[in-house]
PDB file of C-alpha atoms in Angstrom:
ATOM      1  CA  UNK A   5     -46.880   8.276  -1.751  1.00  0.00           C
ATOM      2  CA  UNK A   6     -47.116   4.528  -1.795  1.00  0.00           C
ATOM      3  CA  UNK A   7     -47.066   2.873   1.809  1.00  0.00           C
ATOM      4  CA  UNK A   8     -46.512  -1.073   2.293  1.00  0.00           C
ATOM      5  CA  UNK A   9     -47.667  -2.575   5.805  1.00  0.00           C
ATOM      6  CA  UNK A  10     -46.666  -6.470   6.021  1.00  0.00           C
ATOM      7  CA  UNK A  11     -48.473  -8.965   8.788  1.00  0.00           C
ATOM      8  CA  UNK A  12     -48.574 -12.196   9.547  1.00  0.00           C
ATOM      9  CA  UNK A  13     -45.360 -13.142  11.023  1.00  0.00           C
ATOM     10  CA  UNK A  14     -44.809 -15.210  13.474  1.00  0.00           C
ATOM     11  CA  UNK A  15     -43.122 -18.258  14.996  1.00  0.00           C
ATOM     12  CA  UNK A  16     -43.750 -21.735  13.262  1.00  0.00           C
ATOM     13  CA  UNK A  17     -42.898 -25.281  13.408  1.00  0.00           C
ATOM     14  CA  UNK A  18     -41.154 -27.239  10.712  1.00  0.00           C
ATOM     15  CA  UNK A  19     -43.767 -28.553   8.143  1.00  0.00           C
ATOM     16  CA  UNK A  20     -46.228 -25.780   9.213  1.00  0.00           C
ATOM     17  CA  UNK A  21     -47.767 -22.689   7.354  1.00  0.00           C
ATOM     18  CA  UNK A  22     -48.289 -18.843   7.619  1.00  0.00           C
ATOM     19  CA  UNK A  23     -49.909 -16.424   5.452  1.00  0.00           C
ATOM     20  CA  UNK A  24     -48.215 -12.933   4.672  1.00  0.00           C
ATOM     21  CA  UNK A  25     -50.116  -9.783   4.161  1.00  0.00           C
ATOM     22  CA  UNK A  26     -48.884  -7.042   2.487  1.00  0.00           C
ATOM     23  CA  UNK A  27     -51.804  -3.950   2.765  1.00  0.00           C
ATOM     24  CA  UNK A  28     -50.788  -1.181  -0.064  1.00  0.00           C
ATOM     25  CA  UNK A  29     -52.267   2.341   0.095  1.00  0.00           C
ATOM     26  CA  UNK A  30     -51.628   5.566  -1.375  1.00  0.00           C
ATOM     27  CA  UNK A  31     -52.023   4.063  -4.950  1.00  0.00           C
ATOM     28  CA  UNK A  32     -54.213   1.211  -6.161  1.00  0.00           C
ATOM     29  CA  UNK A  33     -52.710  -2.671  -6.806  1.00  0.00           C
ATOM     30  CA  UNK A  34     -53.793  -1.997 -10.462  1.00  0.00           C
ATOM     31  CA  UNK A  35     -50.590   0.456 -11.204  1.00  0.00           C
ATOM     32  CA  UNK A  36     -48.481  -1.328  -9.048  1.00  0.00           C
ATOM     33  CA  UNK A  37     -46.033  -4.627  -9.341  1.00  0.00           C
ATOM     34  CA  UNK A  38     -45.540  -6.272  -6.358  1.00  0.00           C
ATOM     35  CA  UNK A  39     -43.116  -8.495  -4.969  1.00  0.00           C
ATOM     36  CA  UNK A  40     -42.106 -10.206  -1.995  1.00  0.00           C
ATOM     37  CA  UNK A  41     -38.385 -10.666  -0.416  1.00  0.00           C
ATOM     38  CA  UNK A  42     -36.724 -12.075   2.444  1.00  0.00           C
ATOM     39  CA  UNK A  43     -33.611 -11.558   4.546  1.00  0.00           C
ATOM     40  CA  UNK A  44     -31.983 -13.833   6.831  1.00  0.00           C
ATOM     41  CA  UNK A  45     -29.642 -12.808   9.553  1.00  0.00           C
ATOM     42  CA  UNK A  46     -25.712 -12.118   7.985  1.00  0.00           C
ATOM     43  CA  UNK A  47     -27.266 -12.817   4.299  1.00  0.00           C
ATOM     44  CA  UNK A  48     -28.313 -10.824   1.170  1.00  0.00           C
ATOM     45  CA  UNK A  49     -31.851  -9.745   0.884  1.00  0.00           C
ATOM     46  CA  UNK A  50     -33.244 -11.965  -1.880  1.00  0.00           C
ATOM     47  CA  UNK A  51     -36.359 -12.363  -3.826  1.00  0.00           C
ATOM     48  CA  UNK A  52     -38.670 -14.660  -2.991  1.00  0.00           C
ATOM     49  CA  UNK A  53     -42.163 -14.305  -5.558  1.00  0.00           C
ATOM     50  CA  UNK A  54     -43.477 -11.805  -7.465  1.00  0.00           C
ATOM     51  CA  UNK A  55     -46.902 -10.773  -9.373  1.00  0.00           C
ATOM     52  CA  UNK A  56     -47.426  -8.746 -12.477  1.00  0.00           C
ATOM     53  CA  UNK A  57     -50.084  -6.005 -12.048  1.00  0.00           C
ATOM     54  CA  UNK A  58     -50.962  -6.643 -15.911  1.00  0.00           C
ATOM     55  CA  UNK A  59     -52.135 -10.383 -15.993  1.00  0.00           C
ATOM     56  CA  UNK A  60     -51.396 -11.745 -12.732  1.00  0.00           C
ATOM     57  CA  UNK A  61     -48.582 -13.728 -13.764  1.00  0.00           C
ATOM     58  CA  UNK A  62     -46.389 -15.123 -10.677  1.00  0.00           C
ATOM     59  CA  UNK A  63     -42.906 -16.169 -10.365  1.00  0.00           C
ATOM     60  CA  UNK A  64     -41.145 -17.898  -7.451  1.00  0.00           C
ATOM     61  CA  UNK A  65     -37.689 -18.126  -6.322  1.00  0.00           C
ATOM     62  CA  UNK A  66     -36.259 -22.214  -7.139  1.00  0.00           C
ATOM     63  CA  UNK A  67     -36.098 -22.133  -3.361  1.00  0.00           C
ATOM     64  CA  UNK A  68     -39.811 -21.780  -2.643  1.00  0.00           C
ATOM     65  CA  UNK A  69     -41.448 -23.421  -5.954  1.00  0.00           C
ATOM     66  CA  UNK A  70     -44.075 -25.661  -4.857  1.00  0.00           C
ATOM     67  CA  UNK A  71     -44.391 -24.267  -1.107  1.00  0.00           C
ATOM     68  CA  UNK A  72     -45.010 -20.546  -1.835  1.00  0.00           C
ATOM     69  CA  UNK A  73     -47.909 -18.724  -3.336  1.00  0.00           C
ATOM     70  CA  UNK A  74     -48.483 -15.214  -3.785  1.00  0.00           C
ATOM     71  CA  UNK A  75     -51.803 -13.817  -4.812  1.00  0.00           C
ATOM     72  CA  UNK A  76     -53.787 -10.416  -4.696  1.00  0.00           C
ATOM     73  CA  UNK A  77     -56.865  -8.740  -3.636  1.00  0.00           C
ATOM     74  CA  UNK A  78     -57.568  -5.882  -5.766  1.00  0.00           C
ATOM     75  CA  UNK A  79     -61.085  -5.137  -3.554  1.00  0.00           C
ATOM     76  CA  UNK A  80     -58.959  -5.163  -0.436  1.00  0.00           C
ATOM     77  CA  UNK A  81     -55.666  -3.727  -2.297  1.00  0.00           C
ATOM     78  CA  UNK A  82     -53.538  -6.069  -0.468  1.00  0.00           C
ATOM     79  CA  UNK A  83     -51.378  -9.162  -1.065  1.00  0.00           C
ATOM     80  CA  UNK A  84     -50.546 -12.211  -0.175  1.00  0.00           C
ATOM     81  CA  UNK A  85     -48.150 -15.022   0.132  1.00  0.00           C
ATOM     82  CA  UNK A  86     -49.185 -18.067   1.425  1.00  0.00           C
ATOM     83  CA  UNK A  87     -46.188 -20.108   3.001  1.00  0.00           C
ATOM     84  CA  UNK A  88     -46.372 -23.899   3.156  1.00  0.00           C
ATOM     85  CA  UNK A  89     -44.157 -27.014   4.317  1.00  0.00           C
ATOM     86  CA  UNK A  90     -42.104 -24.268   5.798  1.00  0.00           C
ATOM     87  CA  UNK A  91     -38.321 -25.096   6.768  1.00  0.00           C
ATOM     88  CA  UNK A  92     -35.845 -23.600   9.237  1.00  0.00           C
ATOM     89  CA  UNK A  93     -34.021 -22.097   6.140  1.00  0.00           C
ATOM     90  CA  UNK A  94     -37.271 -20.470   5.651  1.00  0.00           C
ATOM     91  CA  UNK A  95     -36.662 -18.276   8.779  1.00  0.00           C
ATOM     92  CA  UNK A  96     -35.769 -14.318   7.876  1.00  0.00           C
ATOM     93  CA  UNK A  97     -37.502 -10.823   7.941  1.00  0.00           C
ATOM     94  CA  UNK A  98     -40.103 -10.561   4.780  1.00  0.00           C
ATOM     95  CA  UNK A  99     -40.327  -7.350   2.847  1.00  0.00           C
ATOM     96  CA  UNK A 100     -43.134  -6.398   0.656  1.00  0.00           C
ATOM     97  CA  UNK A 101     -41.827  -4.042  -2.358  1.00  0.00           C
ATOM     98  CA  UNK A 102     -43.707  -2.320  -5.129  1.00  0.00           C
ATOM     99  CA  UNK A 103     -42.830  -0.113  -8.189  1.00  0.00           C
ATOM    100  CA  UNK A 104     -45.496   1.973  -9.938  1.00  0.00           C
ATOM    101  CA  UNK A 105     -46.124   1.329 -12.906  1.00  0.00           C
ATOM    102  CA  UNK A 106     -44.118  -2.085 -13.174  1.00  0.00           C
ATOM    103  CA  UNK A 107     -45.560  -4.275 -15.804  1.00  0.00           C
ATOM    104  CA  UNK A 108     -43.362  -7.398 -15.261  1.00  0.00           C
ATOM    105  CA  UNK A 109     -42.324  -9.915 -12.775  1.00  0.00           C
ATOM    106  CA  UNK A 110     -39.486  -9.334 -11.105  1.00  0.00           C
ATOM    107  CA  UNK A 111     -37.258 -10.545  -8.033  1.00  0.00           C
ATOM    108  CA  UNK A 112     -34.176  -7.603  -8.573  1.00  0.00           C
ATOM    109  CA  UNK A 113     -34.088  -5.971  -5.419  1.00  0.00           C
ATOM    110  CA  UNK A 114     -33.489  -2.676  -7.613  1.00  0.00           C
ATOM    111  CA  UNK A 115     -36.432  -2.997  -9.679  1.00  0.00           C
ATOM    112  CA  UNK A 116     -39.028  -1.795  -6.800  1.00  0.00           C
ATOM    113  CA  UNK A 117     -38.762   1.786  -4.732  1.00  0.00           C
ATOM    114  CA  UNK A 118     -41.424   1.039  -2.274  1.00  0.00           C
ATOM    115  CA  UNK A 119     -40.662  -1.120   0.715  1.00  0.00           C
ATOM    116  CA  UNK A 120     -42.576  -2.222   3.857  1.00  0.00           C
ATOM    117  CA  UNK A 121     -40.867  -2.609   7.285  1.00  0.00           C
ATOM    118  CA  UNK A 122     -41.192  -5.905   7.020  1.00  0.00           C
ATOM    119  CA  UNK A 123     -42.205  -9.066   9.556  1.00  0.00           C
ATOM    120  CA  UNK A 124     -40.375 -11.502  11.038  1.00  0.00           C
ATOM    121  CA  UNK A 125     -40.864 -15.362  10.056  1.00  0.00           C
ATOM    122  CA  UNK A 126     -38.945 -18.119  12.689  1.00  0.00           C
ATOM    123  CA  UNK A 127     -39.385 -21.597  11.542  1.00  0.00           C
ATOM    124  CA  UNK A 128     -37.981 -23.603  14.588  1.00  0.00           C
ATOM    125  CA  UNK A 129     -39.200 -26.811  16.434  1.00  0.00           C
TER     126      UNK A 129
END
């Protein structure tokens, strides 16, 4: 069984940066595609980055280009998204999600089975 543990939330001011960590176990990153997602209060839970367990290849929602980055550790089986120039539109709960086996990049909410519980992010002067 594949378990997801996020950390790193927080409260942050405009212009500021966090750094999400999303600690897999039960399987290693190397079979698994990752993928990070956010949901703000009354909204849809969208997609925010992803990374391909084959190559490493990223992908970032239009919102985030330039600001996010997400990156793994395969020696500490855990990823990462690294949050910069955040904005109050920024503010939600983050989910890690993984699918074994996933060889592509992908932000559809239906293309990953695992799910952490997720951390809050409040970006608020």
């Amino acid at each position: 069984q594949v378990q997801l543990v996020e950390s790193g939330g927080g409260v942050v001011q405009p212009g500021g940066s966090l750094r999400l960590s999303c600690a897999a176990s039960g399987l290693s990153l190397d079979y698994l595609g990752i993928a990070w997602f956010r949901q703000a209060p009354g909204k849809e839970r969208e997609g925010v980055s992803c990374i391909s367990r084959v190559d490493g290849t990223t992908y970032n929602a239009d919102s985030v280009k330039g600001r996010f980055t997400i990156s793994r550790d395969s020696a500490k089986n855990t990823v990462y998204l690294q949050m910069n120039s955040l904005k109050p539109e920024d503010t939600a709960v983050y989910y890690c999600a993984a699918q074994r086996w996933f060889s592509v990049c992908s932000l559809r909410r239906d293309s990953y089975s695992y799910w952490g519980q997720g951390t809050q992010v409040t970006v608020s002067s």
